Short mmCIF file of C-alpha atoms in Angstrom, two decimals:
data_model
loop_
_atom_site.label_atom_id
_atom_site.label_comp_id
_atom_site.label_asym_id
_atom_site.label_seq_id
_atom_site.Cartn_x
_atom_site.Cartn_y
_atom_site.Cartn_z
CA UNK A 1 -12.26 -1.06 170.96
CA UNK A 2 -8.64 -1.53 169.78
CA UNK A 3 -9.69 -1.75 166.05
CA UNK A 4 -11.88 1.28 166.55
CA UNK A 5 -8.85 3.30 167.91
CA UNK A 6 -6.77 2.05 164.84
CA UNK A 7 -9.42 3.06 162.42
CA UNK A 8 -9.79 6.41 164.13
CA UNK A 9 -6.00 7.03 163.81
CA UNK A 10 -5.96 6.01 160.13
CA UNK A 11 -9.05 8.42 159.34
CA UNK A 12 -7.25 11.22 161.28
CA UNK A 13 -3.97 10.58 159.31
CA UNK A 14 -5.92 10.68 155.97
CA UNK A 15 -7.96 13.74 156.65
CA UNK A 16 -6.76 17.04 155.03
CA UNK A 17 -4.80 19.29 157.31
CA UNK A 18 -6.78 22.08 158.68
CA UNK A 19 -5.94 25.65 157.59
CA UNK A 20 -3.80 27.55 160.12
CA UNK A 21 -5.99 30.12 162.05
CA UNK A 22 -4.24 33.16 160.46
CA UNK A 23 -4.69 32.20 156.80
CA UNK A 24 -7.01 34.34 154.67
CA UNK A 25 -7.92 32.51 151.44
CA UNK A 26 -8.29 34.98 148.53
CA UNK A 27 -9.35 34.32 144.98
CA UNK A 28 -7.30 36.87 142.81
CA UNK A 29 -6.65 38.00 139.47
CA UNK A 30 -3.15 37.36 138.01
CA UNK A 31 -2.58 41.19 138.02
CA UNK A 32 -1.70 41.30 141.71
CA UNK A 33 1.14 38.61 141.48
CA UNK A 34 3.62 41.37 141.71
CA UNK A 35 2.28 42.06 145.28
CA UNK A 36 3.24 38.64 146.56
CA UNK A 37 6.71 39.81 148.01
CA UNK A 38 4.76 42.66 149.91
CA UNK A 39 2.13 40.26 151.09
CA UNK A 40 4.67 37.96 152.58
CA UNK A 41 5.22 40.88 155.11
CA UNK A 42 1.62 40.94 156.14
CA UNK A 43 1.95 37.82 158.38
CA UNK A 44 4.63 39.54 160.54
CA UNK A 45 3.26 42.99 160.49
CA UNK A 46 -0.48 42.39 160.41
CA UNK A 47 -0.75 38.75 161.66
CA UNK A 48 -2.29 37.44 158.39
CA UNK A 49 -1.02 34.83 155.96
CA UNK A 50 -2.48 35.47 152.61
CA UNK A 51 -3.10 32.38 150.48
CA UNK A 52 -3.96 33.34 146.85
CA UNK A 53 -5.63 31.37 144.21
CA UNK A 54 -5.46 32.83 140.84
CA UNK A 55 -8.10 32.90 138.08
CA UNK A 56 -9.21 34.72 135.11
CA UNK A 57 -11.64 37.68 135.37
CA UNK A 58 -14.70 35.99 134.04
CA UNK A 59 -14.03 32.61 135.60
CA UNK A 60 -13.58 34.42 138.97
CA UNK A 61 -16.76 36.25 138.64
CA UNK A 62 -18.81 33.08 137.82
CA UNK A 63 -17.22 31.22 140.81
CA UNK A 64 -18.36 33.99 143.16
CA UNK A 65 -21.82 34.59 141.65
CA UNK A 66 -22.63 30.91 141.52
CA UNK A 67 -21.63 30.28 145.07
CA UNK A 68 -18.91 27.96 144.11
CA UNK A 69 -16.33 30.16 146.12
CA UNK A 70 -18.32 29.91 149.39
CA UNK A 71 -16.66 27.79 152.02
CA UNK A 72 -13.49 27.35 149.97
CA UNK A 73 -12.45 31.23 149.86
CA UNK A 74 -12.79 34.03 152.23
CA UNK A 75 -12.17 37.06 150.05
CA UNK A 76 -11.59 38.18 146.26
CA UNK A 77 -9.09 40.56 145.01
CA UNK A 78 -9.67 41.38 141.31
CA UNK A 79 -8.32 44.60 139.62
CA UNK A 80 -12.10 45.74 139.45
CA UNK A 81 -15.55 44.42 140.69
CA UNK A 82 -17.46 46.08 137.88
CA UNK A 83 -18.31 43.15 135.76
CA UNK A 84 -18.87 40.93 138.82
CA UNK A 85 -21.31 43.54 140.21
CA UNK A 86 -23.48 43.32 136.88
CA UNK A 87 -24.21 39.41 137.47
CA UNK A 88 -27.48 38.66 138.97
CA UNK A 89 -27.07 37.54 142.63
CA UNK A 90 -23.46 38.41 142.95
CA UNK A 91 -23.88 41.35 145.38
CA UNK A 92 -25.49 39.00 147.89
CA UNK A 93 -22.31 36.98 147.89
CA UNK A 94 -20.09 40.09 148.63
CA UNK A 95 -19.58 41.88 151.81
CA UNK A 96 -17.12 44.61 152.64
CA UNK A 97 -15.01 46.12 149.77
CA UNK A 98 -11.72 47.98 150.40
CA UNK A 99 -10.11 49.75 147.53
CA UNK A 100 -6.34 49.32 147.73
CA UNK A 101 -4.69 51.06 144.86
CA UNK A 102 -5.32 52.72 141.41
CA UNK A 103 -4.08 52.04 137.85
CA UNK A 104 -5.79 53.58 134.73
CA UNK A 105 -5.63 51.77 131.44
CA UNK A 106 -3.93 54.05 128.89
CA UNK A 107 -1.72 53.86 125.73
CA UNK A 108 2.05 53.53 126.00
CA UNK A 109 4.05 54.22 122.82
CA UNK A 110 7.80 54.11 121.98
CA UNK A 111 9.04 57.64 122.49
CA UNK A 112 9.99 58.12 118.82
CA UNK A 113 6.55 57.18 117.70
CA UNK A 114 4.79 59.33 120.15
CA UNK A 115 6.94 62.18 118.91
CA UNK A 116 6.25 61.35 115.31
CA UNK A 117 2.63 61.53 115.92
CA UNK A 118 2.87 64.72 118.01
CA UNK A 119 1.29 62.94 121.07
CA UNK A 120 4.14 64.01 123.36
CA UNK A 121 3.39 67.61 123.32
CA UNK A 122 -0.39 68.23 123.65
CA UNK A 123 -3.72 66.90 124.48
CA UNK A 124 -4.82 63.65 122.70
CA UNK A 125 -8.25 61.97 122.57
CA UNK A 126 -9.40 58.55 121.81
CA UNK A 127 -10.77 59.89 118.60
CA UNK A 128 -7.27 61.08 117.66
CA UNK A 129 -5.87 57.63 118.48
CA UNK A 130 -8.62 55.81 116.58
CA UNK A 131 -7.98 57.93 113.44
CA UNK A 132 -4.31 57.28 113.58
CA UNK A 133 -5.01 53.49 114.06
CA UNK A 134 -7.43 53.46 110.97
CA UNK A 135 -4.72 55.13 108.91
CA UNK A 136 -2.17 52.68 109.94
CA UNK A 137 0.11 55.20 111.63
CA UNK A 138 0.92 52.93 114.67
CA UNK A 139 0.39 49.50 116.02
CA UNK A 140 -0.33 48.16 119.37
CA UNK A 141 -1.03 45.20 121.65
CA UNK A 142 -3.95 44.81 124.16
CA UNK A 143 -5.16 41.89 126.24
CA UNK A 144 -8.28 40.01 125.42
CA UNK A 145 -11.28 41.58 126.98
CA UNK A 146 -12.92 38.18 127.63
CA UNK A 147 -10.07 37.06 129.97
CA UNK A 148 -8.31 40.09 131.22
CA UNK A 149 -9.62 43.21 133.05
CA UNK A 150 -7.03 45.55 131.31
CA UNK A 151 -8.48 44.56 127.81
CA UNK A 152 -12.03 44.89 129.12
CA UNK A 153 -11.35 48.23 130.62
CA UNK A 154 -9.69 49.37 127.41
CA UNK A 155 -12.56 48.20 125.31
CA UNK A 156 -15.13 50.05 127.56
CA UNK A 157 -13.05 53.11 127.47
CA UNK A 158 -12.70 53.34 123.74
CA UNK A 159 -16.24 52.43 123.08
CA UNK A 160 -17.46 55.01 125.55
CA UNK A 161 -15.39 57.74 124.17
CA UNK A 162 -15.95 56.84 120.42
CA UNK A 163 -19.76 56.70 121.11
CA UNK A 164 -19.91 60.09 122.81
CA UNK A 165 -22.13 58.53 125.38
CA UNK A 166 -23.32 60.85 128.07
CA UNK A 167 -23.76 57.95 130.53
CA UNK A 168 -23.33 54.26 130.59
CA UNK A 169 -23.22 52.54 127.33
CA UNK A 170 -26.33 50.83 125.83
CA UNK A 171 -26.67 47.85 123.63
CA UNK A 172 -27.81 50.39 120.72
CA UNK A 173 -24.74 52.55 121.22
CA UNK A 174 -22.51 49.35 121.06
CA UNK A 175 -23.96 48.55 117.70
CA UNK A 176 -23.53 52.13 116.44
CA UNK A 177 -19.95 52.39 117.54
CA UNK A 178 -18.92 49.03 116.08
CA UNK A 179 -17.61 50.41 112.83
CA UNK A 180 -15.26 52.80 114.61
CA UNK A 181 -14.18 50.14 117.01
CA UNK A 182 -13.29 47.93 113.98
CA UNK A 183 -11.07 50.82 112.62
CA UNK A 184 -9.41 51.30 116.01
CA UNK A 185 -8.60 47.61 116.50
CA UNK A 186 -7.36 47.24 112.95
CA UNK A 187 -4.03 48.44 114.45
CA UNK A 188 -3.86 45.67 117.08
CA UNK A 189 -0.98 43.29 116.46
CA UNK A 190 -0.66 41.50 119.77
CA UNK A 191 -3.17 39.85 121.99
CA UNK A 192 -2.78 38.11 125.41
CA UNK A 193 -4.64 36.63 128.32
CA UNK A 194 -2.98 38.79 130.98
CA UNK A 195 -1.38 42.17 131.19
CA UNK A 196 1.98 40.80 132.35
CA UNK A 197 2.29 38.29 129.50
CA UNK A 198 1.30 41.06 126.99
CA UNK A 199 4.32 43.09 128.32
CA UNK A 200 6.54 40.19 127.67
CA UNK A 201 5.05 39.58 124.27
CA UNK A 202 5.63 43.36 123.46
CA UNK A 203 9.27 43.16 124.39
CA UNK A 204 9.67 40.22 122.10
CA UNK A 205 8.17 42.05 119.20
CA UNK A 206 10.14 45.19 118.39
CA UNK A 207 7.90 45.91 115.21
CA UNK A 208 4.92 46.64 117.50
CA UNK A 209 4.77 50.37 118.47
CA UNK A 210 3.06 50.27 121.92
CA UNK A 211 0.62 48.72 124.22
CA UNK A 212 -2.82 49.65 125.61
CA UNK A 213 -2.31 48.42 129.29
CA UNK A 214 -2.41 49.46 132.95
CA UNK A 215 -0.39 52.48 133.73
CA UNK A 216 1.61 50.36 136.18
CA UNK A 217 2.60 47.77 133.59
CA UNK A 218 3.66 50.55 131.08
CA UNK A 219 5.69 52.31 133.75
CA UNK A 220 7.48 49.07 134.55
CA UNK A 221 8.13 48.03 130.84
CA UNK A 222 11.68 47.01 130.03
CA UNK A 223 12.07 49.96 127.59
CA UNK A 224 10.86 53.42 128.39
CA UNK A 225 7.37 54.27 126.86
CA UNK A 226 5.68 57.66 126.49
CA UNK A 227 2.27 57.23 128.35
CA UNK A 228 -0.71 58.87 126.55
CA UNK A 229 -3.59 59.83 128.96
CA UNK A 230 -6.65 60.58 126.49
CA UNK A 231 -8.34 63.81 127.55
CA UNK A 232 -11.83 62.38 127.05
CA UNK A 233 -11.23 59.80 129.82
CA UNK A 234 -9.98 56.43 130.94
CA UNK A 235 -11.22 53.40 132.91
CA UNK A 236 -9.21 52.74 135.98
CA UNK A 237 -8.70 49.64 138.07
CA UNK A 238 -9.09 50.21 141.83
CA UNK A 239 -8.28 46.71 143.12
CA UNK A 240 -10.87 46.11 145.76
CA UNK A 241 -10.10 43.51 148.32
CA UNK A 242 -13.54 42.15 148.94
CA UNK A 243 -14.77 39.94 151.84
CA UNK A 244 -17.13 37.25 150.95
CA UNK A 245 -20.45 37.08 152.78
CA UNK A 246 -19.99 33.45 153.63
CA UNK A 247 -16.59 33.92 155.28
CA UNK A 248 -16.56 32.81 158.93
CA UNK A 249 -16.37 35.24 161.63
CA UNK A 250 -12.56 34.41 162.37
CA UNK A 251 -11.66 35.13 158.68
CA UNK A 252 -13.63 38.33 158.70
CA UNK A 253 -11.33 39.57 161.45
CA UNK A 254 -8.35 38.60 159.28
CA UNK A 255 -9.75 40.49 156.35
CA UNK A 256 -10.11 43.69 158.50
CA UNK A 257 -6.60 43.50 159.73
CA UNK A 258 -5.24 42.91 156.22
CA UNK A 259 -7.36 45.65 154.61
CA UNK A 260 -6.35 48.24 157.34
CA UNK A 261 -2.60 47.08 156.92
CA UNK A 262 -2.79 47.68 153.12
CA UNK A 263 -4.05 51.25 153.46
CA UNK A 264 -1.36 52.36 156.04
CA UNK A 265 0.76 55.15 154.50
CA UNK A 266 3.94 53.16 154.69
CA UNK A 267 2.35 50.15 152.87
CA UNK A 268 0.72 52.54 150.30
CA UNK A 269 4.11 54.07 149.57
CA UNK A 270 5.71 50.62 149.10
CA UNK A 271 2.90 49.52 146.77
CA UNK A 272 3.52 52.76 144.73
CA UNK A 273 7.42 52.28 144.76
CA UNK A 274 7.28 48.49 143.98
CA UNK A 275 4.38 48.09 141.67
CA UNK A 276 3.94 51.57 140.03
CA UNK A 277 0.33 51.84 141.12
CA UNK A 278 -1.06 54.98 142.55
CA UNK A 279 -1.92 55.08 146.23
CA UNK A 280 -5.54 55.42 147.09
CA UNK A 281 -5.02 56.91 150.60
CA UNK A 282 -5.06 60.64 150.65
CA UNK A 283 -2.01 62.17 152.16
CA UNK A 284 0.45 59.89 150.35
CA UNK A 285 1.96 62.02 147.58
CA UNK A 286 2.22 60.84 143.98
CA UNK A 287 5.62 60.15 142.49
CA UNK A 288 6.66 62.51 139.68
CA UNK A 289 6.45 59.52 137.23
CA UNK A 290 2.59 59.66 137.29
CA UNK A 291 2.65 63.16 135.81
CA UNK A 292 0.12 65.81 136.47
CA UNK A 293 -2.70 64.98 133.91
CA UNK A 294 -6.06 64.58 135.75
CA UNK A 295 -7.90 61.29 135.37
CA UNK A 296 -11.37 61.49 134.02
CA UNK A 297 -13.20 58.34 134.47
CA UNK A 298 -15.45 57.08 131.66
CA UNK A 299 -18.74 55.50 132.23
CA UNK A 300 -19.05 51.74 132.54
CA UNK A 301 -21.93 49.73 131.30
CA UNK A 302 -24.58 49.32 134.02
CA UNK A 303 -26.22 46.16 132.39
CA UNK A 304 -24.57 42.75 132.10
CA UNK A 305 -26.13 42.34 128.76
CA UNK A 306 -24.44 45.42 127.35
CA UNK A 307 -21.04 44.36 128.68
CA UNK A 308 -21.61 40.87 127.18
CA UNK A 309 -22.44 42.37 123.84
CA UNK A 310 -19.51 44.54 123.76
CA UNK A 311 -17.10 41.62 124.50
CA UNK A 312 -18.88 39.41 121.88
CA UNK A 313 -18.74 42.34 119.27
CA UNK A 314 -15.01 42.62 119.79
CA UNK A 315 -14.43 38.87 119.48
CA UNK A 316 -16.66 38.21 116.41
CA UNK A 317 -16.48 41.59 114.59
CA UNK A 318 -13.99 44.00 115.56
CA UNK A 319 -10.65 42.42 116.42
CA UNK A 320 -8.12 41.19 113.92
CA UNK A 321 -9.41 37.56 113.42
CA UNK A 322 -7.46 34.49 114.84
CA UNK A 323 -5.84 31.77 113.07
CA UNK A 324 -5.41 28.72 115.38
CA UNK A 325 -3.44 25.61 114.71
CA UNK A 326 -4.11 22.70 117.09
CA UNK A 327 -1.33 20.04 117.05
CA UNK A 328 -3.01 17.08 118.90
CA UNK A 329 -1.54 13.98 120.34
CA UNK A 330 -3.68 10.83 119.30
CA UNK A 331 -1.14 8.25 120.01
CA UNK A 332 -1.81 4.95 121.61
CA UNK A 333 -1.20 6.27 125.16
CA UNK A 334 -4.16 8.70 124.65
CA UNK A 335 -6.52 5.71 124.39
CA UNK A 336 -9.50 5.62 126.85
CA UNK A 337 -10.15 8.48 129.14
CA UNK A 338 -7.52 10.67 127.70
CA UNK A 339 -8.82 10.78 124.10
CA UNK A 340 -12.31 11.30 125.71
CA UNK A 341 -11.00 14.27 127.57
CA UNK A 342 -9.48 15.73 124.42
CA UNK A 343 -12.78 15.27 122.41
CA UNK A 344 -14.60 17.03 125.37
CA UNK A 345 -12.11 19.90 125.39
CA UNK A 346 -12.45 20.63 121.66
CA UNK A 347 -16.27 20.24 121.78
CA UNK A 348 -16.42 22.78 124.47
CA UNK A 349 -14.86 25.26 122.11
CA UNK A 350 -17.72 24.89 119.56
CA UNK A 351 -20.13 26.35 121.81
CA UNK A 352 -21.13 23.33 124.09
CA UNK A 353 -19.86 25.13 127.22
CA UNK A 354 -22.76 27.39 127.93
CA UNK A 355 -21.02 29.30 130.84
CA UNK A 356 -20.01 32.93 130.42
CA UNK A 357 -16.43 32.13 130.04
CA UNK A 358 -17.40 29.19 127.79
CA UNK A 359 -19.38 31.37 125.40
CA UNK A 360 -16.50 33.75 125.04
CA UNK A 361 -13.87 31.07 124.52
CA UNK A 362 -15.76 29.29 121.66
CA UNK A 363 -14.24 29.53 118.11
CA UNK A 364 -14.98 33.07 117.05
CA UNK A 365 -16.67 34.25 113.86
CA UNK A 366 -13.95 34.75 111.14
CA UNK A 367 -11.53 32.47 112.84
CA UNK A 368 -9.44 30.13 110.88
CA UNK A 369 -8.97 26.80 112.61
CA UNK A 370 -6.57 23.96 111.53
CA UNK A 371 -6.50 20.53 113.37
CA UNK A 372 -3.22 18.60 113.06
CA UNK A 373 -3.73 15.21 114.73
CA UNK A 374 -0.53 13.11 115.07
CA UNK A 375 0.65 9.71 116.35
CA UNK A 376 3.81 8.07 114.91
CA UNK A 377 3.47 10.34 112.00
CA UNK A 378 1.84 13.74 111.39
CA UNK A 379 -1.65 13.52 110.11
CA UNK A 380 -3.24 15.47 107.23
CA UNK A 381 -4.24 18.97 108.41
CA UNK A 382 -7.99 19.47 108.59
CA UNK A 383 -8.94 23.26 108.12
CA UNK A 384 -12.11 25.14 109.07
CA UNK A 385 -13.04 28.67 108.64
CA UNK A 386 -15.78 29.86 110.90
CA UNK A 387 -17.78 32.46 108.91
CA UNK A 388 -18.65 35.93 110.06
CA UNK A 389 -22.45 35.09 110.11
CA UNK A 390 -24.17 31.83 110.83
CA UNK A 391 -21.16 30.06 112.35
CA UNK A 392 -23.38 27.06 113.56
CA UNK A 393 -22.77 24.72 110.53
CA UNK A 394 -18.87 25.08 110.81
CA UNK A 395 -18.97 24.70 114.59
CA UNK A 396 -20.87 21.48 114.03
CA UNK A 397 -18.34 20.35 111.65
CA UNK A 398 -15.50 20.91 114.20
CA UNK A 399 -17.63 19.04 116.72
CA UNK A 400 -17.91 15.94 114.44
CA UNK A 401 -14.19 16.08 113.85
CA UNK A 402 -13.53 16.06 117.62
CA UNK A 403 -15.98 13.11 118.20
CA UNK A 404 -14.28 11.07 115.64
CA UNK A 405 -10.75 11.35 116.99
CA UNK A 406 -9.11 7.98 117.79
CA UNK A 407 -5.97 6.94 119.55
CA UNK A 408 -3.28 4.60 118.13
CA UNK A 409 0.47 4.55 117.28
CA UNK A 410 3.60 6.44 118.44
CA UNK A 411 4.22 9.97 119.20
CA UNK A 412 5.87 12.21 116.70
CA UNK A 413 5.78 15.55 118.51
CA UNK A 414 8.42 17.54 116.77
CA UNK A 415 7.71 16.61 113.03
CA UNK A 416 4.07 17.57 113.79
CA UNK A 417 4.98 20.92 115.35
CA UNK A 418 7.36 21.68 112.49
CA UNK A 419 4.48 20.87 110.09
CA UNK A 420 2.26 23.45 111.88
CA UNK A 421 5.07 26.10 111.56
CA UNK A 422 5.63 25.38 107.86
CA UNK A 423 2.04 26.30 106.89
CA UNK A 424 1.61 29.77 105.55
CA UNK A 425 -0.19 32.17 107.71
CA UNK A 426 -3.76 33.46 106.83
CA UNK A 427 -3.49 36.98 105.68
CA UNK A 428 -4.78 39.62 108.11
CA UNK A 429 -5.01 37.09 111.01
CA UNK A 430 -3.35 36.74 114.36
CA UNK A 431 -1.80 33.24 114.33
CA UNK A 432 -1.04 30.87 117.22
CA UNK A 433 -0.40 27.20 117.80
CA UNK A 434 -1.59 24.92 120.52
CA UNK A 435 0.55 21.65 121.16
CA UNK A 436 -1.20 18.94 123.41
CA UNK A 437 0.64 15.88 124.12
CA UNK A 438 0.50 13.27 127.04
CA UNK A 439 3.86 11.71 126.62
CA UNK A 440 7.45 11.97 125.33
CA UNK A 441 8.57 12.02 121.71
CA UNK A 442 9.11 8.50 120.29
CA UNK A 443 9.28 8.92 116.56
CA UNK A 444 10.80 11.28 113.95
CA UNK A 445 12.96 14.31 114.80
CA UNK A 446 13.70 15.30 118.34
CA UNK A 447 13.71 18.78 120.08
CA UNK A 448 17.13 19.79 118.94
CA UNK A 449 16.33 18.96 115.38
CA UNK A 450 13.20 20.91 115.66
CA UNK A 451 14.81 23.96 117.34
CA UNK A 452 17.27 23.98 114.38
CA UNK A 453 14.41 23.71 111.84
CA UNK A 454 12.59 26.41 113.50
CA UNK A 455 15.48 28.87 113.67
CA UNK A 456 15.92 28.36 109.92
CA UNK A 457 12.49 29.37 109.00
CA UNK A 458 11.69 32.96 107.68
CA UNK A 459 10.77 35.48 110.33
CA UNK A 460 7.13 35.58 109.46
CA UNK A 461 6.82 31.70 109.72
CA UNK A 462 8.56 31.93 113.30
CA UNK A 463 6.08 34.47 114.56
CA UNK A 464 3.30 32.34 115.98
CA UNK A 465 3.76 31.54 119.61
CA UNK A 466 3.13 27.93 120.68
CA UNK A 467 0.86 27.32 123.79
CA UNK A 468 1.83 23.97 125.20
CA UNK A 469 -0.60 21.90 127.37
CA UNK A 470 0.98 19.52 129.81
CA UNK A 471 -1.02 16.38 130.04
CA UNK A 472 -0.41 12.90 131.34
CA UNK A 473 3.35 12.07 131.25
CA UNK A 474 4.43 14.83 128.78
CA UNK A 475 8.03 15.98 129.14
CA UNK A 476 7.55 19.10 131.14
CA UNK A 477 11.13 20.41 130.69
CA UNK A 478 11.08 19.94 126.92
CA UNK A 479 7.68 21.59 126.59
CA UNK A 480 8.85 24.63 128.53
CA UNK A 481 11.78 24.82 126.01
CA UNK A 482 9.17 24.90 123.15
CA UNK A 483 7.12 27.71 124.71
CA UNK A 484 10.25 29.81 125.49
CA UNK A 485 11.69 29.26 122.03
CA UNK A 486 8.45 30.32 120.31
CA UNK A 487 7.34 33.02 122.72
CA UNK A 488 4.48 30.95 123.94
CA UNK A 489 3.46 29.75 127.52
CA UNK A 490 2.81 26.36 129.34
CA UNK A 491 -0.57 25.50 130.54
CA UNK A 492 -0.72 22.45 133.06
CA UNK A 493 -3.69 20.21 132.63
CA UNK A 494 -2.41 17.53 134.89
CA UNK A 495 -3.86 19.01 137.99
CA UNK A 496 -7.11 20.54 136.37
CA UNK A 497 -8.47 19.35 133.03
CA UNK A 498 -7.91 19.62 129.25
CA UNK A 499 -11.13 21.65 129.10
CA UNK A 500 -9.84 24.35 131.62
CA UNK A 501 -6.63 24.44 129.81
CA UNK A 502 -8.03 24.94 126.40
CA UNK A 503 -10.42 27.67 127.60
CA UNK A 504 -7.61 29.53 129.31
CA UNK A 505 -5.42 29.45 126.15
CA UNK A 506 -8.28 31.06 124.31
CA UNK A 507 -7.63 34.34 126.04
CA UNK A 508 -4.15 34.26 124.24
CA UNK A 509 -5.28 33.72 120.79
#
C-alpha cells in the first residue's frame, strides 16, 4: 500500500497541470496580437482569461476542419472565416460566431505619390490602380495570400473588381482575369507572411510607395499615408470570435461572457482607439480618421476550388517571382536525426506535403532556388530554376539534392552567409535568404566581421532579408542580430520542427 501511495504521488506530480476554470483557449491569427493589452482586462472585467495560440490562416483552417483543434482549443479568432467556411466539414466543427470589429483591405500611399496620381481628390477604382501599376507609376507591398488574410482579401478584391464579376468569382473568371492581375502585381515590391511584418518592412524600404493592407495597419503606420478606398469595392475583415462545437459547456459559458464584453460600447470604443479598427456595434460613432467613404463589399468565392485556384494562380503565374537562397548547416553536429529533419523539411517544399498549406508552400513555378550547404567551409552553391510549366522534373532534382545531404565538419556560419549576399540577384525577382544552423560559429569569420562585410556591400546586395531558423544549440542572440541587421525575422524550430519553420518562412518569400 505504501508503494502504491508513493507511485500515485509521483504520477500526480508528473501529470500536466489542469487549466484554470476561467481560461478560454483560442486559436488566433497573428493580426489580433495588438488586442493582447485589452484582453488582459477581460479577466478582471468579464471573468475570462484568454489564452491565445497563434497560427497562419490556412494552417488554422486545416486544424479546425480536420478536428485537430477539438479538445485542445475552445474557440477561434481569425480576421475572417470566409476561407474556413469553404472547407468540407468545417461548418460542423463551428458553433456560435460573434463579429467583433471591422477593417477593410485598401491601398495606402505616401501623400506625395497619391497627389501625383491625383488619387487624393476624387474617386479611384481598382482598374485605375491596376493601370497605374502596369505603367510603373507606383510600387506597393502586400502580404502573401497563401499565409495572410490581408493578402488573400486583397487578391480576392482585385480579382473580383477587374473581372467585373456580378457575383462570386468562378474558376473561369480567375483564368480570364489572370493577365490583368499580372499587370497589377508587376508593381509589387514587398511581400510578407503577416500584415504587421509587412508594415515594418515597408518602413525599412523608403523606395516603396505604399501598401495594400488592413485599414487599421495603414492608419497606424509610422509615417502618414493617404488611404485609397476603391469605389468598386473592398473585402473587409470582421474578426469573428467563433466557438468550437467541441468546447465543453463550461468553456461555452466563458465564450458567451467574452463575446458580450467585447461588444460593449466601452470596449468597442477602446478597440477603435487602440487598434484603428471600426466598431461593429451600432451606436458607437466612427472617429473622423475613418473618413466618410461608404464601404462596398466585393463578392467572395463560394467554392473552395476557386479560392485555391486564385491563390495558386497568384503564386505560380501572377506575382513577381521569388529567388530563394538556402544557407544550410551540414556540420558534424547535424549528424543523425537533425540532418534527417533537414532533408524532410526541404523535401516537403518540393510538393511532398500534400496538405493545403503544404501545397501553397512548395517551390513556386518561375522561382529561382539556390542551395548553399556549409560545414567548416562554404560548399559550392547549387542553383535550380523551377519552370513556369511542368515544374515536376526540377522539383525532383531538388528532392534528390535534399536526400543526398550529409553531415560532417565544423560550422562556418558567417562566411557562408556572406557568400549568399555576394551573389548577384536574379533580375526581376524578389530575393530572400534562409539561414539554418544548429550550433555556434566555429570556423571562419565571426558575426562582427560579417556585419562589417554586409554594411560595405552595395545597397542592392544588402536588400534581401535573412530569415533565421533556430535549431538545436544555435546562438539565439546572434541569430536575432542577423535578422535585425538584414531586415529579416527569426523562426524557432526548437519547439516545433524544421518542416513547420520552413513552411512558415515561405509566406515571407
